[in-house]
Amino acid sequence: MNASAPLDGLTVLEISSFVAAPLGGLTLAQLGADVIRIDPVGGRADLGRWPLAPSGTSLYWTGLNKGKRSVTLNFGDAEGRRLLGGLLAASGPGGGIVLTNARQDWLAYPALARIRADLIHLRIQGHRDGRAAVDYTVNAATGFPLITGPEGLEGPVNHVLPAWDVTCGLYAAIGLLAAERRRQRTGAGSAITLALADVALAVAGHLGFLAQAQVTGTDRPRIGNHLYGGLARDFRTADGERVMVVALTRRHFADLAAVTGLAGTLAGLEQLLGADFGEEGDRYRHRKVITALLEPWFADRTAAAVERDLTGTSVLWSRYRRFTDLAADGTLAASPLLHQITQPGVGPLLAPGSPLAMDGTAGPDPAPELGADNAAVLTGLLGLSAADIRALADRGIIGGS
Amino acid sequence: MNASAPLDGLTVLEISSFVAAPLGGLTLAQLGADVIRIDPVGGRADLGRWPLAPSGTSLYWTGLNKGKRSVTLNFGDAEGRRLLGGLLAASGPGGGIVLTNARQDWLAYPALARIRADLIHLRIQGHRDGRAAVDYTVNAATGFPLITGPEGLEGPVNHVLPAWDVTCGLYAAIGLLAAERRRQRTGAGSAITLALADVALAVAGHLGFLAQAQVTGTDRPRIGNHLYGGLARDFRTADGERVMVVALTRRHFADLAAVTGLAGTLAGLEQLLGADFGEEGDRYRHRKVITALLEPWFADRTAAAVERDLTGTSVLWSRYRRFTDLAADGTLAASPLLHQITQPGVGPLLAPGSPLAMDGTAGPDPAPELGADNAAVLTGLLGLSAADIRALADRGIIGGS
């Protein structure tokens, strides 16, 4: 094995905002790429996005830009735009890579490929035809909100996790790595378009939602916290907590029946109903009666007692937690994923590195302050002197430091 | 530019089930990798997962295994296990790559690295310490269900989209590509562990949820379909439809105020409240009064009239749709992402390719039938004869064809 970072030598220029493009860059940075986020002087619209630290620093922006370098250029001035082109030209054999969700023509593939013929350029956009969209509109358009939430509820339930933005950002990282692999083999660059709406539709298709609608002409019902096609649900415990319990396989279900003392009752019920609870389909069809029989077992026990009894069985389960629970109960501190960083504008903080546990990766680095790397990047890549950089800042071509 | 597939020459052995590992393999396959899914004879527990076609074929399994080759080996027999090792050894310079969520020791890195020293091995597991978990338990443990759903609702709201499985599968694809890039540079393989629980915690951290809990000691409130820190919500139209409307920026909000004829009213309200609705924070703080003022405009109009009036403005919006709407209204047929395939066991179907629109990628291929590629793979990689293959099938070492 080896200690070099997986993406050692890769350099990405990221001209981005909000979630998807920054998460794509973050993912590559946490595997060792040099990701330089280039913003207009003063930053983009995501710079102050909630949640905020008491100082006003955005916990959202700092979370999504960890381990990157930050450069600020005056995009409105031809000289600022030329500096971006210069960085692209100077970014080395593992560079020439642009990740963006910006829509300006001078940041598009045709313009930048004139600077570097082997350019790899990935643009994230709302729809493939260029129309704008964001996670919340794409989610509404795709079908999930109308089957999410309690049975009988009227109207849509939006997700809180911006799942399409997250998914899109990871697809972007995949697209850049795939294109760079091809460039190493053939020398050719790539122009890649990635539409948020396509991401949602692709995932809905891969998971069978679109096929179900096409083949059966029906949508899944809104079934609350039950699992479609299986047996899983939340239960309330004696102390008012909630636990999620999942019996995916025959073995899980047998263990759940045994631990709750309901093996005989459930076997009798199978006979009465002519069902086979060893089959996932029958567990799903009879989910309401099965879970109604299970409810009292949970309602009679504290969450701690549930934990004691289910531990050691194959049953999959978890308490429901709040983010503040994870911070307060030591979960975050105990996780090998999170490391203490000192985030400018925020202070000490437990922050996650890459969930890909592999050698050559380190813990998370903090996010830069906006424009913090102007001098280092312009000197390192373009060879500018301190006096050059001061002059550029004085003339407003780059942000002040 | 060029026409070779981005991942031409990459060969992945996938020993997988359910969503995450199969989606990782699918993602690589749709970019041109040769992904060979290897199952025990008879298939794994996901083979019959709902939703089902009328024939009983799983729309879930076929959705997640498009464009792969399928091999079935008797994992319980030493000769079947040796065949897997042989395929690994014979998979070429772009091979030696294993993607799995299986937990058997003989499929783990140490055992398989004896067959191929440059092995890249990625194992998906529930927790990093090896404890089992699935999307639905990880989601409960992470904090999202208790802040999802209508304000005032008691108890958790689970997601229907298995967002952590999807995210995990994409991280797996990234990990394999990053490791293969390093192997090309250094010759060294990689042992990669990817825990579903880490994926959820990493994303919650990157998006600021964990920092908010740590820094402010508070969780986000449950705010229904409002957008935290911004102005967005669903509205009901005169014909009983719902539309999602998002005003992320000052311009979006100004356009929304203008098109609804409320610019003067909202400006007056700003003065009354001492607020600046040009600021995202103030739009969020006053979201209820602002959206209450907007409601009648939507309630007085059909969805078609809303569409007519909002088109051409910067306001981000969408109707809420069902999956069956997308199938029935031509959305799927019109999308360049989806192509008609003929899926064995299902029939003709519109299915998505990769959302990464780049040259060298093609439309989706159907999923194989289980074991359909036994002969082709064993002949192509191991040079077995038709008689050898018949004998293996007769002895139950490989699945019948």
PDB file of C-alpha atoms in Angstrom, chain A residues 36 71 86 179 187-188 197 225 228 278 376 387:
ATOM      1  CA  ILE A  36      -9.029  26.161  -6.098  1.00  0.00           C
ATOM      2  CA  VAL A  71      -9.022  32.998  -4.907  1.00  0.00           C
ATOM      3  CA  GLY A  86      -3.835  32.090 -16.919  1.00  0.00           C
ATOM      4  CA  ALA A 179     -12.828  12.255 -18.069  1.00  0.00           C
ATOM      5  CA  GLY A 187      -4.939  13.068 -24.550  1.00  0.00           C
ATOM      6  CA  ALA A 188      -8.402  14.413 -25.295  1.00  0.00           C
ATOM      7  CA  ALA A 197     -33.173  17.433 -13.271  1.00  0.00           C
ATOM      8  CA  ASN A 225     -42.676   5.241   7.809  1.00  0.00           C
ATOM      9  CA  TYR A 228     -42.285  -0.263   0.507  1.00  0.00           C
ATOM     10  CA  GLY A 278     -40.740 -15.591   5.359  1.00  0.00           C
ATOM     11  CA  ALA A 376      -0.085  31.918  -2.829  1.00  0.00           C
ATOM     12  CA  ALA A 387       4.446  43.834  -5.749  1.00  0.00           C
TER      13      ALA A 387
END
